[in-house]
PDB file of C-alpha atoms in Angstrom:
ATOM      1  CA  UNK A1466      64.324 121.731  72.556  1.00  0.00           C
ATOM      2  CA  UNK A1467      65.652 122.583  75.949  1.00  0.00           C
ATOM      3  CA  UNK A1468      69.202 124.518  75.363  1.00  0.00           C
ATOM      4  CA  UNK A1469      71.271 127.353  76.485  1.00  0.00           C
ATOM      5  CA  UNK A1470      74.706 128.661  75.882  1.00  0.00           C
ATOM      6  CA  UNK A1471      75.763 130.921  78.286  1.00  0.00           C
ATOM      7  CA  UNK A1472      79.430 133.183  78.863  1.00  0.00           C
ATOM      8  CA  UNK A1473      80.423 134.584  82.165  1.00  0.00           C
ATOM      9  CA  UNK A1474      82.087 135.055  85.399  1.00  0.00           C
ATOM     10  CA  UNK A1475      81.985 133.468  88.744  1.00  0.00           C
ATOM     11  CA  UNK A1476      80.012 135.387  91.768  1.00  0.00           C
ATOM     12  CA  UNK A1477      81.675 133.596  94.246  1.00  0.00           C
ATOM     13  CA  UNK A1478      84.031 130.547  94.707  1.00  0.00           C
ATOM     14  CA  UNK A1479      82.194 127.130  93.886  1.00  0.00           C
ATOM     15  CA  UNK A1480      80.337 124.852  96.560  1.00  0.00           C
ATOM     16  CA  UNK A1481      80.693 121.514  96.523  1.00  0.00           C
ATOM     17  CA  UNK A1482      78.538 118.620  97.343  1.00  0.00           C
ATOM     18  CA  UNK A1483      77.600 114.829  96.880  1.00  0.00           C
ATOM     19  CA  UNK A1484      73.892 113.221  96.834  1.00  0.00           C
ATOM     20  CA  UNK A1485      73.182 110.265  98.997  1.00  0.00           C
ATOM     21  CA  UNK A1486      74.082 107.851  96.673  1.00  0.00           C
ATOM     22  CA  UNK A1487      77.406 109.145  96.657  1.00  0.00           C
ATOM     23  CA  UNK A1488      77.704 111.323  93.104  1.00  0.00           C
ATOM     24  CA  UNK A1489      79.441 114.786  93.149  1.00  0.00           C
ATOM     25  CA  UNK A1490      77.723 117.720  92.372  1.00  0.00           C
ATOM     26  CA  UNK A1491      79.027 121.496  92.023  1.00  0.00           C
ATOM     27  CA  UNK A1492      77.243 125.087  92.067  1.00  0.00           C
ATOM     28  CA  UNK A1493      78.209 128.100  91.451  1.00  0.00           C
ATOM     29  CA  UNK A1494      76.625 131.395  89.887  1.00  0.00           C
ATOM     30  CA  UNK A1495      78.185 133.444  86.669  1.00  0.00           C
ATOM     31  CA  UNK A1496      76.965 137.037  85.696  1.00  0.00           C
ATOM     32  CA  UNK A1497      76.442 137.298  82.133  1.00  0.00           C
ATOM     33  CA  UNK A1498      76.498 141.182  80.633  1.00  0.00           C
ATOM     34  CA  UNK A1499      73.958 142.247  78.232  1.00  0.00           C
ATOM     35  CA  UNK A1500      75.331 143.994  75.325  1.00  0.00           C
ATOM     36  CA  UNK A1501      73.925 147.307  76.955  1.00  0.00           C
ATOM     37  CA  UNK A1502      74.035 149.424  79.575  1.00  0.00           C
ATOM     38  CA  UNK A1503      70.915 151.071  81.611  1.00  0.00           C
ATOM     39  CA  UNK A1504      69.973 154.585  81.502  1.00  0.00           C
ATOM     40  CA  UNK A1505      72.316 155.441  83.914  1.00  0.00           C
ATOM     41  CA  UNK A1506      75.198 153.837  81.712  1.00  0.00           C
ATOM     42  CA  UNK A1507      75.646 151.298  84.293  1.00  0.00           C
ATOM     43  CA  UNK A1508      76.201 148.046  82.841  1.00  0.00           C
ATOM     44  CA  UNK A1509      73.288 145.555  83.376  1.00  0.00           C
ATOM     45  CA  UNK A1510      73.901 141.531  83.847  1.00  0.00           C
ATOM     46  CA  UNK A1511      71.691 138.382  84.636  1.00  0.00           C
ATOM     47  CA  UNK A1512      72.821 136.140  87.281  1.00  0.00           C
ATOM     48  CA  UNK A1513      72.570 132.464  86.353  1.00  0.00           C
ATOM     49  CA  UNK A1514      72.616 129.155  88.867  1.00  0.00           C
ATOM     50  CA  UNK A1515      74.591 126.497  87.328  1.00  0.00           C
ATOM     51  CA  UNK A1516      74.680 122.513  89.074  1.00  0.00           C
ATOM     52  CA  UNK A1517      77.560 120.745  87.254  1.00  0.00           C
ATOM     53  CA  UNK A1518      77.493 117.168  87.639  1.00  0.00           C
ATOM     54  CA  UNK A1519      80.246 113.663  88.259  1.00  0.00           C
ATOM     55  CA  UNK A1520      83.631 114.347  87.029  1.00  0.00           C
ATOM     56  CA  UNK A1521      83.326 117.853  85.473  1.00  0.00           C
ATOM     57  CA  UNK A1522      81.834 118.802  88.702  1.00  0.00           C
ATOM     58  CA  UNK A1523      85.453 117.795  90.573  1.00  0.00           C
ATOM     59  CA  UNK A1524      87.197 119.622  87.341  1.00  0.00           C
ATOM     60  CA  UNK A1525      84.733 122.610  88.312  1.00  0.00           C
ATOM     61  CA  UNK A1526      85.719 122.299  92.491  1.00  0.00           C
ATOM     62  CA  UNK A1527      89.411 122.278  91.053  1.00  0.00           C
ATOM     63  CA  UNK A1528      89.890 124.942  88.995  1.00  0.00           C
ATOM     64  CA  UNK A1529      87.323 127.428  89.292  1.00  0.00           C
ATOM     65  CA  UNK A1530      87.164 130.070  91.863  1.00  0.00           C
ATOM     66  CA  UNK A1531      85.285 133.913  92.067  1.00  0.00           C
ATOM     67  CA  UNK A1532      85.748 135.694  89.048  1.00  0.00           C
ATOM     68  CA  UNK A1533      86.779 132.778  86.315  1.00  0.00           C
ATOM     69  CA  UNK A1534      85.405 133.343  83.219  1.00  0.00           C
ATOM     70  CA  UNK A1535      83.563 130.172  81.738  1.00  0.00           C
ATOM     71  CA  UNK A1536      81.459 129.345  78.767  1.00  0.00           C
ATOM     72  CA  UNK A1537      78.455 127.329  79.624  1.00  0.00           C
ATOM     73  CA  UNK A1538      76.039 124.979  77.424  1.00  0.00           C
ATOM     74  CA  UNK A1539      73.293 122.903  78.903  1.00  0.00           C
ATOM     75  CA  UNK A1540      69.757 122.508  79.909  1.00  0.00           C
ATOM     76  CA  UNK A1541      67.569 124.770  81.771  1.00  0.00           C
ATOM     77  CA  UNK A1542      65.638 123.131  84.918  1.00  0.00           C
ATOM     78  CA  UNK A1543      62.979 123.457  87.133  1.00  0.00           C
ATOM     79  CA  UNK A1544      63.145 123.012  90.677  1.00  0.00           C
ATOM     80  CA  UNK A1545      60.739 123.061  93.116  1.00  0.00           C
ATOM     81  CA  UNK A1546      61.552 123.404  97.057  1.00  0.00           C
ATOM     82  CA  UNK A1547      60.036 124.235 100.616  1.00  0.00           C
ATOM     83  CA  UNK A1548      62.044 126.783 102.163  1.00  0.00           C
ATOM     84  CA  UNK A1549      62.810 126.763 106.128  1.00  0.00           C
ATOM     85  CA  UNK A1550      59.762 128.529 106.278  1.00  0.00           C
ATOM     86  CA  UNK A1551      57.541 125.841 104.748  1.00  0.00           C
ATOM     87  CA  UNK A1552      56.688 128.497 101.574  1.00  0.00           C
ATOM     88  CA  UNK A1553      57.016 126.632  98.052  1.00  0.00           C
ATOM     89  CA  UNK A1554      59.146 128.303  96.067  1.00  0.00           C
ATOM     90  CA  UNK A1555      60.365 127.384  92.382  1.00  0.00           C
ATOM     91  CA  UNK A1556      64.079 128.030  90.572  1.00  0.00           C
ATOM     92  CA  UNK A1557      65.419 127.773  87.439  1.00  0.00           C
ATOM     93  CA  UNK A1558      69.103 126.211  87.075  1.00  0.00           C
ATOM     94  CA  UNK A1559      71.164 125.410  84.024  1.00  0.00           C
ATOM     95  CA  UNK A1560      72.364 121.634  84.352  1.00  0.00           C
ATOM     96  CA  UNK A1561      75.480 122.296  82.298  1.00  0.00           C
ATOM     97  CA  UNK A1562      76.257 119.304  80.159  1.00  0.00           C
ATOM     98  CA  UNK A1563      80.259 121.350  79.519  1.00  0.00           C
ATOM     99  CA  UNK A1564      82.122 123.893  80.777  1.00  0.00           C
ATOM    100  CA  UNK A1565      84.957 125.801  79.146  1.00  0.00           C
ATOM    101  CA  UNK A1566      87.426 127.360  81.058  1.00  0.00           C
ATOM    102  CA  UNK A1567      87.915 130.934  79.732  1.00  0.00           C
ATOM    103  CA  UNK A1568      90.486 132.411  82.349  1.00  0.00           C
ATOM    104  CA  UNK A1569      93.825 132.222  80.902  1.00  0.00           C
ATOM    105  CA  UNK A1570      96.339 130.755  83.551  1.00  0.00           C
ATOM    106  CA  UNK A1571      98.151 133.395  85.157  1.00  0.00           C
ATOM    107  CA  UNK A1572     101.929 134.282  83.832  1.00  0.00           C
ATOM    108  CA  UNK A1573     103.782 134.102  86.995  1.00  0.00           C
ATOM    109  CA  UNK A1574     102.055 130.797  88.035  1.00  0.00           C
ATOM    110  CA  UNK A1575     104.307 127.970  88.317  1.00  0.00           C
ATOM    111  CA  UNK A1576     101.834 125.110  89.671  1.00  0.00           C
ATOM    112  CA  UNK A1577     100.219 122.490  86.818  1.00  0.00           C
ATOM    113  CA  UNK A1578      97.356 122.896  89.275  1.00  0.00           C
ATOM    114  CA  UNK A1579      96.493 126.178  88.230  1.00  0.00           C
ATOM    115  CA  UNK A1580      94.848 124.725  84.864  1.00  0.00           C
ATOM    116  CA  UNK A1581      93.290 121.704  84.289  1.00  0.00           C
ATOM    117  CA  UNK A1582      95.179 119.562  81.527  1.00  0.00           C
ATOM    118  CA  UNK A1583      93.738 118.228  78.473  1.00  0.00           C
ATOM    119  CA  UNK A1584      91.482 115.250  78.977  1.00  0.00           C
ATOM    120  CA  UNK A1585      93.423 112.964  76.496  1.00  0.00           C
ATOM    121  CA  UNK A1586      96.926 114.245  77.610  1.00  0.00           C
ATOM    122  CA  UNK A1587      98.918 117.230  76.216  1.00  0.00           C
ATOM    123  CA  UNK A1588     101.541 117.999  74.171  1.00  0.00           C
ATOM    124  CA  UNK A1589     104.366 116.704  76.814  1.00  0.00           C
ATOM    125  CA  UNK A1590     102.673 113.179  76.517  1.00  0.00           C
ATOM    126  CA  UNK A1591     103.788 112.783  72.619  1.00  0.00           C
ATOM    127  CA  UNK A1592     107.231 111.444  71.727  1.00  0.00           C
ATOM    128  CA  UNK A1593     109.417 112.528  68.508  1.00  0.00           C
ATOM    129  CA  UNK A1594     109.425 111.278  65.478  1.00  0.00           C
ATOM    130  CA  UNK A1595     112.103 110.132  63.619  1.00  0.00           C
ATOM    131  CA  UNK A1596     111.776 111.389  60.026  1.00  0.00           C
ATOM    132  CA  UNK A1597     113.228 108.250  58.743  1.00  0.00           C
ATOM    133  CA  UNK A1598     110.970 106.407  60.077  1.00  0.00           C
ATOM    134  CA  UNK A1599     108.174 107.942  58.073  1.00  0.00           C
ATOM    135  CA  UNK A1600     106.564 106.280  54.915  1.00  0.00           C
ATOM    136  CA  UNK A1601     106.735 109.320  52.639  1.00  0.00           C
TER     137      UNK A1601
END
């Protein structure tokens, strides 16, 4: 069983790509804090590579920027690569299968853009009811 739930923050804004055959792709890093801190008392974190794939990658490109908190679940993968310096090297990247967007949107925004709305519509979509309309 290959899974792994992950919470955390954006290192840096997302970067944005498409394969050859023409399907999006998205990276970006999070820091995740361990529930300690070092000797020093400094807080200690693990950096994580996530690829996000099709739609949720364009969701991802959208509405996620440096410092957005996210939940993560997904797969862990390896890749192997030749750098520019023809040395092999191997990572490790979650393929996140969904993303939740943890930032709350800001109070002063004013732009729908700011958040991504719900998949199946939200609550403006839905009309009223009449209550004499209803069987009970």
């Amino acid at each position: 069983m290959n899974k792994i739930i992950l919470i955390g923050n954006l290192t840096k804004d997302p970067e944005c790509g498409a394969t050859a055959g023409g399907v999006n792709f998205t990276r970006f890093n999070i820091a995740v804090n361990r529930p300690f801190t070092n000797s020093a008392g400094e807080r200690v974190a693990d950096y994580f590579d996530i690829v996000v794939w099709r739609g949720l990658a364009e969701r991802c490109a959208k509405y996620l920027f440096k410092g957005s908190k996210v939940g993560v679940h997904g797969s862990v993968q390896r890749r192997q690569y030749e750098d520019r310096d023809g040395i092999k090297r191997t990572s490790f990247d979650v393929v996140a299968d969904e993303i939740e967007f943890l930032t709350p949107k800001p109070a002063n925004s004013k732009s729908s853009d700011a958040e991504p709305s719900p998949p199946d519509g939200g609550i403006s979509d839905l009309e009223p009811v009449n209550n004499d309309d209803l069987p009970f």
